[in-house]
């Protein structure tokens, strides 16, 4: 059911709900502050820096992080400022969800700034990986070449994995060659991510690489992943059929049947 | 003899004082923990998770089934109706001899699919894998395997199939609350330290009104035994485990319902088919694995009631259940003895395992020896009755107080019963628990210890059920027998 926004706004004004929760936010009680912040986020009323500033610098990590995400969502003045400095020292996956939700709300108003700006400033690998993931989710293609540069320099596996995945999502073709070069020296987890990313990007080079490594892998899960991606990007179906005829073990045959059942050729 | 009497009396005095003190501390820690969790996780966080499936972590729900034709359809429907954007349901048909599989195939339009099954943890061979041809059941997977004789073996097949980083370990006879997955995943997300398992409150389904596998009205159980068990479960989850959780000392995430980190379970070799307490064994092995590899971890308990299970409706079934628990507990201390008082295993080795050994494992032995000793004192006319009645009443009041605290915590989390009279009913029965119910638990536990020591009667039980739908709510949900 769609919300009648006109009446909704009228009710909010008539009952002064926004003012009430803003006033509650001034109290020195973490429980009340938490409820106020959640209510303000829920009613989606614009919020000023002065209203929220005391909570943004509080010692209570929960309230501080909640206040920052509410600020990101509702403030119209310098609302992205907390994306700097790794968002918060206690940043975790729940903050990722809150920030993602806030960014989605922001995007409804106008296009988001390129998030690569904050990726370059981030020091916490988990936060950095999250921002990279968001670039993929918001399909910020303009960041792709910077992400590839970052991939070449990056040493942290968590960030590297997210970079590969995001470059795959953005279908950044120049990344394929770099990924292929790195493949044999990467950890198993990174290898699996590379296969998925190459499958997303597609192209002849990707197809030929996947063909080469198929059935060479000692990891059964990886073999299934490779077959799935070959099926996805092999528009002619020649390579896929060639591999299908080559399949000798019971596992390979079942894997092929499974892939055919679960994916459609491009 | 006088010296022995003297020492024994003092030992009992200090034992009782210690257990009282520990429960007071746990109740206090639990209070802080419940308040903290209530303030941190609200419906707004849950909604955010549901509104953004692209970022919500996936969860596999694994439920083994053996001869469950009566309840299987309702329960699978209940699991499929969970309110979460990103999950799969894996039902393991563990070689059922009744129509469990046929009913699943017929009701969910299943067809056998080719599946490149990979055995990451050991279990009996998987014969076939089914998926539905209907899109509304696209997240349902049925695994048909050879009977392994234990839930652990069936769970391992589910772990091999799970595609997500976390899985729920449950039973098909359990009914989960609709918001289970959002509630159980929030503590995982809200932690910088990796969370390897999460538990939640379980309660009795006996007495609830259920339609198509969904609980319409929660009531306290009518039969006496599940009613006693309701308070017993609440005390265990809301006071003990919530308290232990506050200091990251949970020794056991329940086998009836719990969230586990898939790769940690795989790295520990999966559930142990030979264990009589596969849940506690799994939890301890996960802790051991993490400690041995110097990896940080957390095991969390949340206060919400997320799972309703069938409680034994009569003394015979209760006897079998508790005897098995007794065997399991003793087995745990044999298998995991190296953890006891071992500094290498941190709080688990120095606090929670010694606690479990002294105050859970030894309790039935001490209580039984206490009765024998009382008889001796009666015969030799050595009892000061004025002090005796005073002490007995004091101990009884402590027990009742803990139960009342438990019920008040339950009310503070959420008022699940419709009326306060139903809570009063629970309080009334908790006052009788020490007199009527507890002595049986002591006897059954001791029987379990003896069975383990003399290697008798080690087979697992099988439940024959009446089912949930279209039933008189006064009826017990679990009708027939657990046959060994």
XYZ file of C-alpha atoms in Angstrom:
750
model
C 0.000 0.000 0.000
C 1.387 3.405 -0.954
C 1.833 6.032 1.716
C -0.317 9.142 1.431
C 2.632 11.508 1.846
C 0.542 14.640 1.941
C -1.558 13.538 4.906
C 1.474 11.938 6.498
C 3.397 15.233 6.474
C 0.334 17.085 7.786
C 0.035 14.677 10.702
C 3.744 14.974 11.488
C 3.431 18.771 11.541
C 0.174 18.859 13.478
C 1.511 16.597 16.194
C 4.988 18.209 16.150
C 6.490 14.725 16.130
C 9.745 15.801 14.589
C 10.262 18.516 17.233
C 9.369 16.057 19.961
C 11.986 13.501 18.907
C 14.598 16.202 18.333
C 14.000 17.394 21.882
C 14.266 13.835 23.172
C 17.626 13.618 21.457
C 18.945 16.300 23.778
C 18.419 14.120 26.857
C 21.401 12.397 28.386
C 19.922 8.929 28.189
C 21.311 6.414 25.705
C 18.063 4.451 25.466
C 16.011 7.600 24.758
C 18.647 8.832 22.301
C 18.569 5.523 20.436
C 14.781 5.602 20.158
C 14.826 9.263 19.039
C 17.382 8.619 16.322
C 15.457 5.622 15.045
C 12.181 7.559 15.051
C 13.736 10.508 13.225
C 15.125 8.120 10.641
C 11.731 6.465 10.349
C 9.742 9.656 9.803
C 12.440 10.901 7.412
C 12.385 14.500 8.555
C 15.367 16.633 7.644
C 17.764 17.054 10.510
C 20.254 19.830 11.205
C 23.877 19.347 12.217
C 23.316 21.135 15.513
C 20.501 18.762 16.539
C 22.554 15.663 16.058
C 26.087 16.904 16.766
C 26.084 16.051 20.496
C 25.218 12.461 19.738
C 27.803 12.180 16.999
C 30.630 12.724 19.461
C 29.232 10.699 22.342
C 31.328 8.015 24.068
C 28.561 5.463 23.506
C 29.597 3.655 20.316
C 26.084 2.433 19.479
C 24.543 5.898 19.651
C 27.501 7.520 17.923
C 27.313 5.184 14.928
C 23.533 5.387 14.751
C 23.738 9.200 14.830
C 26.286 9.196 12.006
C 24.140 6.987 9.778
C 21.026 9.074 10.545
C 23.023 12.197 9.706
C 24.062 10.641 6.400
C 20.461 9.837 5.609
C 18.696 12.994 6.754
C 21.106 15.898 6.702
C 21.253 18.141 3.682
C 24.460 19.850 4.676
C 27.748 18.042 4.160
C 25.932 14.809 4.759
C 28.756 12.568 3.512
C 31.337 13.865 5.945
C 31.292 10.765 8.113
C 32.262 8.560 5.212
C 35.722 9.956 5.860
C 37.908 8.631 8.694
C 36.644 5.059 8.268
C 33.132 6.108 9.413
C 33.768 5.007 13.010
C 36.395 3.116 14.968
C 33.779 0.468 15.832
C 32.569 0.040 12.248
C 30.908 -3.346 11.603
C 28.506 -5.123 9.217
C 25.406 -3.621 10.834
C 26.794 -0.167 10.000
C 27.223 -1.378 6.427
C 23.486 -2.021 6.251
C 22.643 1.334 7.808
C 25.006 3.215 5.476
C 23.773 1.291 2.445
C 20.157 2.128 3.336
C 21.099 5.794 3.851
C 22.950 5.954 0.526
C 19.935 4.463 -1.233
C 17.749 7.161 0.288
C 20.240 9.827 -0.804
C 20.307 8.444 -4.310
C 16.564 8.998 -4.577
C 17.176 12.750 -4.184
C 20.106 13.071 -6.610
C 22.983 10.962 -7.968
C 25.534 9.957 -5.360
C 29.066 11.365 -5.511
C 31.703 8.861 -6.641
C 32.499 6.714 -3.632
C 36.080 6.088 -4.786
C 36.918 9.385 -3.089
C 36.406 7.777 0.315
C 37.937 4.464 -0.728
C 41.227 6.265 -1.210
C 40.986 7.777 2.274
C 39.950 4.591 4.070
C 42.428 2.807 6.313
C 40.247 0.100 7.852
C 40.269 -2.820 5.332
C 36.721 -3.861 6.245
C 35.403 -0.362 5.654
C 37.409 -0.035 2.457
C 35.990 -3.337 1.166
C 32.488 -2.155 2.036
C 32.869 1.100 0.066
C 34.185 -0.845 -2.915
C 31.185 -3.165 -2.700
C 28.887 -0.122 -2.650
C 30.540 1.179 -5.845
C 29.446 -2.064 -7.478
C 25.956 -1.984 -5.983
C 25.414 1.608 -7.144
C 27.008 0.746 -10.483
C 29.480 3.654 -10.433
C 31.262 2.683 -13.635
C 33.415 5.829 -13.599
C 35.328 4.399 -10.652
C 36.336 1.214 -12.485
C 39.757 2.264 -13.769
C 40.713 3.641 -10.333
C 39.618 0.374 -8.775
C 41.851 -1.555 -11.155
C 44.818 0.641 -10.204
C 43.979 0.031 -6.588
C 43.792 -3.727 -7.196
C 47.342 -3.754 -8.565
C 48.673 -1.991 -5.448
C 46.453 -3.606 -2.817
C 47.829 -6.329 -0.549
C 44.948 -6.987 1.815
C 43.014 -10.085 0.716
C 39.631 -8.850 1.916
C 39.953 -5.614 -0.072
C 41.436 -7.430 -3.060
C 38.526 -9.860 -3.130
C 36.014 -7.045 -3.089
C 37.904 -5.180 -5.818
C 37.771 -8.243 -8.086
C 34.114 -8.803 -7.384
C 33.218 -5.150 -8.012
C 35.249 -4.924 -11.208
C 33.343 -8.004 -12.345
C 30.008 -6.395 -11.475
C 31.030 -3.255 -13.391
C 32.045 -5.479 -16.341
C 35.397 -3.706 -16.620
C 37.063 -5.522 -19.547
C 40.642 -4.245 -18.982
C 40.637 -6.084 -15.645
C 40.490 -9.534 -17.268
C 44.126 -9.568 -18.339
C 45.329 -8.520 -14.873
C 43.168 -11.153 -13.186
C 44.475 -13.888 -15.492
C 48.060 -12.931 -14.742
C 47.399 -13.046 -10.989
C 45.317 -16.219 -10.961
C 48.013 -18.813 -10.359
C 49.584 -16.853 -7.506
C 46.356 -16.104 -5.672
C 44.709 -17.842 -2.710
C 41.832 -20.231 -3.353
C 39.297 -17.681 -2.184
C 40.685 -15.039 -4.549
C 40.788 -17.571 -7.389
C 37.080 -18.315 -6.917
C 36.293 -14.596 -6.943
C 38.351 -14.117 -10.110
C 36.409 -16.895 -11.874
C 33.089 -15.278 -10.947
C 34.306 -11.835 -12.000
C 35.667 -13.073 -15.311
C 32.347 -14.793 -15.916
C 30.555 -11.502 -15.303
C 32.844 -9.573 -17.627
C 32.919 -12.160 -20.412
C 34.759 -11.878 -23.761
C 37.016 -14.181 -25.766
C 40.043 -13.806 -23.530
C 37.974 -14.716 -20.460
C 36.433 -17.698 -22.226
C 39.748 -19.044 -23.412
C 41.211 -18.683 -19.891
C 38.293 -20.480 -18.262
C 38.607 -23.278 -20.825
C 42.284 -23.680 -19.971
C 41.740 -24.019 -16.228
C 38.573 -26.126 -16.404
C 39.146 -29.742 -15.242
C 42.668 -28.736 -14.124
C 41.432 -27.531 -10.770
C 41.703 -29.827 -7.773
C 38.819 -27.995 -6.152
C 35.446 -29.430 -7.111
C 33.527 -26.275 -6.172
C 35.807 -24.286 -8.428
C 35.234 -26.692 -11.316
C 31.468 -26.169 -11.012
C 31.974 -22.407 -10.881
C 34.166 -22.468 -13.995
C 31.651 -24.559 -15.931
C 28.833 -22.237 -14.893
C 30.741 -19.210 -16.124
C 31.759 -20.833 -19.399
C 28.101 -21.661 -20.016
C 27.240 -18.019 -19.267
C 29.691 -16.375 -21.631
C 30.111 -18.922 -24.415
C 27.620 -17.444 -26.870
C 28.408 -19.997 -29.610
C 28.408 -22.881 -27.199
C 31.396 -24.476 -28.951
C 33.791 -24.460 -26.027
C 31.116 -25.558 -23.610
C 30.189 -28.493 -25.836
C 33.849 -29.388 -26.297
C 34.272 -29.553 -22.506
C 31.040 -31.465 -22.168
C 32.360 -34.148 -24.526
C 35.655 -34.222 -22.647
C 34.003 -34.814 -19.254
C 35.087 -38.257 -18.102
C 34.494 -38.668 -14.379
C 31.068 -39.129 -12.833
C 31.516 -35.875 -10.955
C 32.312 -33.895 -14.126
C 29.285 -35.344 -15.908
C 26.976 -34.541 -12.988
C 28.476 -31.057 -12.736
C 27.709 -30.444 -16.412
C 24.138 -31.695 -16.024
C 23.742 -29.471 -12.949
C 25.119 -26.424 -14.747
C 22.763 -27.001 -17.677
C 19.832 -27.211 -15.313
C 20.722 -24.065 -13.405
C 21.984 -21.667 -16.048
C 20.966 -20.664 -19.518
C 23.539 -20.150 -22.278
C 24.259 -16.549 -23.242
C 31.912 -41.118 61.172
C 31.344 -37.847 62.962
C 34.214 -36.255 61.049
C 32.746 -37.439 57.734
C 29.340 -36.057 58.704
C 30.921 -32.779 59.680
C 32.923 -32.421 56.455
C 30.025 -33.531 54.251
C 27.655 -31.008 55.809
C 30.117 -28.189 55.247
C 30.776 -29.301 51.682
C 27.061 -29.245 50.933
C 26.735 -25.859 52.595
C 29.483 -24.341 50.450
C 28.213 -26.097 47.335
C 24.714 -24.667 47.827
C 26.103 -21.227 48.666
C 28.288 -21.272 45.539
C 25.462 -22.277 43.224
C 23.223 -19.592 44.718
C 25.919 -16.980 44.261
C 26.584 -18.087 40.671
C 22.879 -17.848 39.822
C 22.665 -14.372 41.354
C 25.652 -13.278 39.234
C 24.187 -14.895 36.094
C 20.812 -13.247 36.712
C 22.534 -9.889 37.062
C 24.635 -10.347 33.900
C 21.579 -11.597 32.042
C 19.616 -8.493 33.073
C 22.316 -6.217 31.640
C 22.583 -8.323 28.494
C 18.832 -8.374 27.828
C 18.581 -4.608 28.350
C 21.539 -4.041 26.030
C 20.151 -6.257 23.268
C 16.682 -4.736 23.555
C 18.141 -1.255 23.118
C 20.392 -2.259 20.219
C 18.144 -4.314 17.974
C 14.727 -2.959 17.159
C 12.193 -3.564 14.419
C 13.850 -0.712 12.485
C 17.107 -2.674 12.148
C 15.113 -5.740 11.131
C 13.186 -3.782 8.501
C 16.411 -2.343 7.067
C 17.731 -5.843 6.633
C 14.556 -7.002 4.900
C 14.341 -3.950 2.648
C 17.857 -4.434 1.288
C 18.218 -8.031 0.155
C 21.279 -7.128 -1.911
C 23.266 -6.657 1.289
C 21.506 -9.105 3.653
C 23.698 -12.165 4.310
C 22.276 -15.479 3.130
C 21.289 -18.169 5.639
C 20.765 -21.902 5.067
C 18.081 -23.493 7.245
C 18.842 -27.196 7.758
C 16.268 -29.549 9.258
C 16.708 -33.341 9.293
C 13.590 -35.524 9.121
C 13.187 -39.190 9.966
C 9.697 -40.696 9.686
C 7.964 -37.338 10.056
C 5.046 -37.885 7.679
C 2.536 -36.403 10.107
C 4.147 -33.002 10.507
C 6.522 -32.622 7.577
C 4.291 -30.598 5.245
C 3.173 -28.087 7.886
C 6.700 -27.618 9.095
C 8.315 -27.198 5.698
C 5.603 -24.642 4.894
C 6.451 -22.876 8.136
C 10.160 -22.769 7.229
C 9.431 -21.529 3.703
C 7.316 -18.718 5.142
C 10.141 -17.224 7.195
C 10.300 -13.484 6.684
C 13.808 -12.927 5.334
C 14.984 -11.944 1.869
C 17.866 -14.356 1.379
C 17.626 -17.947 2.601
C 17.367 -21.582 1.534
C 15.636 -24.464 3.284
C 17.415 -27.825 3.231
C 15.389 -30.805 4.452
C 17.341 -34.003 4.977
C 15.221 -37.111 4.584
C 17.338 -39.433 6.700
C 16.180 -42.715 5.156
C 12.590 -42.407 6.384
C 10.582 -45.611 6.181
C 7.209 -43.867 6.116
C 5.781 -41.487 3.499
C 7.863 -38.432 4.445
C 9.605 -38.230 1.064
C 6.527 -39.091 -0.999
C 4.536 -36.362 0.738
C 7.289 -33.823 0.140
C 7.500 -34.769 -3.563
C 3.749 -34.503 -3.980
C 3.137 -31.300 -2.024
C 6.102 -29.290 -3.235
C 6.192 -30.595 -6.833
C 9.682 -31.972 -6.447
C 11.803 -33.460 -9.151
C 15.160 -35.217 -8.868
C 18.024 -33.077 -10.120
C 21.609 -33.857 -11.062
C 23.740 -32.427 -8.270
C 27.517 -32.510 -8.006
C 27.480 -33.344 -4.308
C 30.722 -32.623 -2.446
C 31.315 -34.341 0.885
C 33.056 -31.737 3.027
C 32.121 -33.463 6.279
C 31.494 -37.132 6.762
C 27.988 -38.649 6.597
C 26.087 -41.612 5.186
C 25.751 -41.589 1.357
C 23.368 -39.140 -0.259
C 21.102 -40.941 -2.717
C 19.135 -38.204 -4.461
C 18.575 -34.479 -4.412
C 15.252 -32.878 -5.230
C 14.168 -29.369 -6.132
C 10.742 -27.988 -6.861
C 9.484 -27.228 -10.341
C 7.402 -24.373 -8.872
C 9.101 -21.000 -8.527
C 7.490 -20.280 -5.135
C 9.479 -23.190 -3.675
C 12.710 -22.355 -5.487
C 14.626 -22.033 -2.198
C 13.675 -25.545 -1.068
C 16.156 -28.419 -1.390
C 15.391 -31.967 -0.305
C 18.276 -34.333 0.301
C 17.427 -38.029 0.396
C 20.149 -39.978 2.169
C 20.732 -43.334 3.762
C 19.809 -43.463 7.417
C 22.749 -42.631 9.649
C 20.973 -43.290 12.922
C 21.707 -39.865 14.401
C 20.728 -36.266 13.876
C 24.422 -35.406 13.645
C 24.869 -37.561 10.541
C 21.865 -35.979 8.838
C 23.046 -32.496 9.806
C 26.398 -33.179 8.174
C 24.644 -33.911 4.869
C 22.903 -30.542 5.247
C 26.188 -28.789 5.998
C 27.610 -30.311 2.790
C 24.721 -28.803 0.854
C 24.598 -25.378 2.526
C 25.639 -22.602 0.195
C 25.617 -19.730 2.678
C 28.143 -18.655 5.323
C 25.721 -19.304 8.187
C 23.220 -22.089 8.742
C 20.422 -22.759 11.185
C 20.489 -26.135 12.887
C 16.916 -27.112 13.740
C 14.493 -30.052 13.688
C 11.414 -30.470 11.559
C 9.351 -30.812 14.714
C 10.355 -27.276 15.698
C 8.317 -24.276 14.685
C 10.248 -21.097 14.095
C 8.934 -17.559 14.594
C 8.457 -15.710 11.309
C 11.126 -13.125 12.146
C 13.665 -15.721 13.295
C 16.303 -15.073 10.639
C 16.407 -11.293 10.968
C 16.628 -11.540 14.759
C 19.305 -14.223 14.805
C 21.596 -12.599 12.217
C 21.665 -9.115 13.786
C 24.215 -10.008 16.523
C 26.430 -11.546 13.833
C 26.378 -8.334 11.837
C 26.829 -6.153 14.890
C 30.184 -7.560 15.950
C 33.757 -6.786 15.015
C 34.824 -10.164 16.378
C 33.644 -13.092 14.217
C 30.516 -14.703 15.660
C 30.627 -18.492 15.263
C 27.251 -19.361 16.770
C 24.073 -17.722 18.028
C 21.419 -19.268 20.246
C 17.917 -18.061 21.090
C 15.171 -18.959 23.538
C 13.276 -22.174 22.873
C 9.942 -22.974 24.446
C 7.253 -25.608 24.424
C 4.868 -25.850 21.497
C 2.484 -28.028 23.545
C -0.537 -25.842 24.156
C -0.019 -23.380 21.283
C -2.615 -22.921 18.553
C -1.066 -23.737 15.199
C -2.423 -23.462 11.680
C -0.451 -24.571 8.615
C 2.757 -24.645 10.600
C 2.319 -21.099 11.917
C 1.713 -20.327 15.584
C -1.487 -18.343 15.948
C -1.637 -18.156 19.732
C 1.024 -18.947 22.306
C -0.171 -20.558 25.511
C 1.618 -22.290 28.363
C 1.457 -26.063 27.956
C -1.473 -27.801 29.645
C 0.155 -31.151 30.486
C 2.248 -30.896 33.636
C 5.564 -32.102 32.288
C 5.905 -29.636 29.377
C 4.662 -26.919 31.736
C 7.520 -27.623 34.143
C 9.854 -27.806 31.185
C 8.734 -24.390 29.937
C 10.076 -22.706 33.095
C 13.122 -24.946 33.062
C 13.914 -23.928 29.457
C 13.283 -20.243 30.151
C 15.582 -20.384 33.168
C 18.284 -22.050 31.146
C 18.059 -19.612 28.224
C 17.104 -16.318 29.838
C 19.139 -16.499 33.028
C 21.988 -18.956 32.503
C 22.831 -18.624 28.812
C 22.075 -14.903 28.602
C 24.364 -14.427 31.609
C 27.145 -16.604 30.192
C 26.767 -14.870 26.824
C 27.635 -11.536 28.406
C 31.137 -12.816 29.174
C 31.401 -14.957 26.001
C 31.196 -18.200 27.953
C 28.367 -20.144 26.341
C 29.267 -23.845 26.399
C 26.315 -25.086 24.379
C 24.191 -23.752 21.525
C 21.063 -25.882 21.553
C 20.638 -28.662 18.995
C 16.977 -27.760 18.591
C 17.746 -24.316 17.307
C 20.941 -22.407 16.689
C 22.835 -20.455 14.068
C 26.302 -21.736 13.170
C 29.157 -20.455 11.044
C 29.376 -22.943 8.184
C 33.115 -22.946 7.518
C 33.985 -23.217 11.229
C 31.727 -26.277 11.498
C 33.382 -27.774 8.390
C 36.854 -27.034 9.742
C 36.052 -28.903 12.945
C 34.948 -31.936 10.948
C 31.197 -31.449 11.280
C 28.795 -32.899 13.840
C 29.937 -36.047 15.626
C 27.633 -38.972 14.867
C 28.872 -40.836 17.929
C 28.018 -38.044 20.337
C 24.929 -38.240 22.564
C 25.051 -34.454 22.997
C 26.031 -33.392 19.498
C 25.101 -29.758 20.143
C 27.379 -29.234 23.146
C 30.063 -31.337 21.481
C 29.903 -29.135 18.361
C 30.041 -25.916 20.390
C 33.039 -27.122 22.392
C 34.852 -28.327 19.274
C 34.307 -24.951 17.606
C 35.708 -23.206 20.688
C 38.666 -25.614 20.778
C 39.350 -25.060 17.069
C 39.309 -21.296 17.456
C 41.499 -21.379 20.560
C 43.982 -23.830 19.052
C 44.354 -21.564 16.020
C 44.550 -18.359 18.070
C 41.483 -16.950 16.371
C 39.067 -14.632 18.116
C 35.429 -15.686 18.298
C 32.140 -14.932 19.962
C 29.164 -17.123 20.779
C 26.053 -15.078 21.374
C 22.680 -15.765 22.980
C 19.657 -13.602 22.223
C 16.634 -13.461 24.543
C 13.900 -13.635 21.891
C 11.699 -16.735 21.734
C 12.312 -17.938 18.200
C 11.729 -21.668 18.337
C 8.909 -23.793 19.690
C 9.550 -27.477 20.218
C 7.507 -30.416 21.390
C 8.101 -31.252 25.027
C 7.752 -34.801 26.329
C 4.101 -35.090 27.407
C 4.537 -38.003 29.796
C 7.024 -39.376 32.277
C 8.210 -42.225 30.028
C 9.245 -39.939 27.210
C 10.768 -37.472 29.672
C 12.744 -40.352 31.186
C 14.181 -41.321 27.806
C 15.013 -37.729 26.904
C 16.768 -36.961 30.194
C 18.563 -40.281 30.309
C 20.005 -39.479 26.895
C 20.979 -35.996 28.114
C 22.662 -37.615 31.107
C 24.625 -39.975 28.850
C 25.540 -37.013 26.651
C 26.775 -34.895 29.542
C 29.030 -37.621 30.890
C 30.317 -38.315 27.368
C 31.151 -34.614 26.969
C 33.383 -34.693 30.045
C 35.087 -37.849 28.818
C 35.660 -36.570 25.266
C 36.517 -32.979 26.171
C 38.320 -33.651 29.484
C 41.421 -31.782 28.291
C 39.440 -28.538 28.395
C 38.754 -28.814 32.135
C 40.857 -26.364 34.145
C 43.052 -25.816 31.070
C 44.306 -22.232 30.832
C 44.878 -22.618 27.096
C 41.097 -22.645 26.556
C 40.559 -19.384 28.413
C 37.222 -18.849 30.096
C 35.859 -22.090 28.651
C 38.617 -24.080 30.330
C 38.766 -22.128 33.556
C 35.193 -21.025 34.185
C 32.451 -22.620 32.184
C 33.692 -26.222 31.926
C 34.495 -26.426 35.661
C 31.073 -24.879 36.344
C 29.341 -27.428 34.109
C 31.290 -30.247 35.736
C 30.719 -29.219 39.336
C 27.241 -27.729 39.173
C 25.618 -29.615 36.311
C 27.292 -32.983 36.027
C 27.915 -33.553 39.737
C 24.608 -32.031 40.881
C 22.469 -35.191 40.504
C 25.158 -37.268 42.245
C 25.389 -34.800 45.127
C 21.602 -34.504 45.400
C 21.229 -38.276 45.483
C 24.000 -38.647 48.050
C 22.239 -35.924 50.063
C 19.062 -38.005 50.240
C 21.011 -41.079 51.371
C 22.816 -38.996 53.955
C 19.531 -37.524 55.167
C 18.172 -41.032 55.676
C 21.261 -41.910 57.697
C 20.872 -38.812 59.865
C 17.188 -39.594 60.385
C 17.953 -43.123 61.471
C 20.668 -42.002 63.847
C 18.505 -39.195 65.186
C 21.011 -36.489 64.327
C 18.726 -33.939 62.717
C 17.950 -30.612 64.271
C 14.483 -30.187 62.758
C 14.189 -26.474 63.446
C 17.338 -25.781 61.387
C 16.444 -28.445 58.827
C 13.066 -26.923 57.930
C 14.548 -23.442 57.890
C 17.342 -24.454 55.499
C 14.992 -26.430 53.305
C 12.585 -23.527 53.065
C 15.446 -21.139 52.327
C 16.757 -23.347 49.487
C 13.227 -23.737 48.156
C 12.641 -19.979 48.178
C 15.872 -19.374 46.282
C 14.689 -21.784 43.575
C 11.306 -20.103 43.356
C 12.903 -16.649 43.274
C 15.104 -17.595 40.338
C 12.028 -18.915 38.506
C 10.115 -15.691 39.170
C 13.091 -13.639 37.956
C 13.133 -15.809 34.818
C 9.456 -15.225 34.108
C 9.837 -11.487 34.684
C 12.742 -11.431 32.201
C 10.576 -13.296 29.722
C 7.853 -10.688 30.138
C 10.367 -7.888 29.680
C 11.536 -9.367 26.366
C 8.040 -9.818 24.950
C 4.659 -10.718 26.349
C 4.086 -13.919 24.386
C 1.078 -15.199 26.338
C -2.130 -13.269 25.907
C -3.081 -12.991 29.565
C -1.229 -12.484 32.824
C -3.190 -15.389 34.280
C -1.159 -17.648 32.015
C 2.022 -16.226 33.503
C 0.623 -16.803 36.992
C -0.037 -20.398 36.005
C 3.625 -20.695 35.034
C 4.740 -19.172 38.352
C 2.476 -21.516 40.308
C 3.950 -24.570 38.630
C 7.480 -23.315 38.960
C 6.822 -23.264 42.729
C 6.036 -26.971 42.558
C 8.943 -27.839 40.292
C 11.432 -28.642 43.069
C 8.956 -30.955 44.773
C 7.357 -32.813 41.871
C 9.483 -32.500 38.731
C 13.083 -32.124 39.839
C 13.457 -35.449 41.727
C 12.625 -37.295 38.511
C 15.247 -35.310 36.594
C 17.863 -36.358 39.153
C 16.924 -40.031 38.804
C 16.907 -39.919 34.992
C 20.262 -38.145 34.855
C 21.831 -40.741 37.148
C 20.365 -43.469 34.974
C 22.007 -41.804 31.958
C 25.400 -41.762 33.721
C 25.074 -45.433 34.587
C 24.009 -46.326 31.058
C 27.028 -44.536 29.664
C 29.374 -46.275 32.111
C 27.951 -49.718 31.415
C 27.475 -49.097 27.660
C 23.799 -49.916 27.602
C 20.963 -48.680 25.440
C 22.802 -46.245 23.181
C 20.375 -45.981 20.273
C 18.742 -42.729 19.398
C 15.024 -42.229 19.690
C 12.401 -41.622 17.098
C 9.295 -39.557 17.670
C 5.882 -40.570 16.387
C 3.754 -37.471 16.130
C 0.179 -36.503 15.747
C 0.796 -33.240 13.882
C -0.168 -29.629 14.502
C -3.025 -28.668 12.229
C -6.723 -28.835 13.034
C -6.191 -29.840 16.592
C -7.757 -28.986 19.840
C -5.290 -26.596 21.440
C -5.759 -28.352 24.751
C -4.377 -31.444 23.198
C -0.736 -32.139 23.495
C 1.071 -31.812 20.220
C 3.225 -34.751 20.770
C 1.003 -37.678 21.154
C 2.729 -40.910 20.838
C 5.909 -42.434 21.865
C 9.579 -41.981 21.557
C 10.576 -45.526 20.806
C 14.087 -46.598 21.302
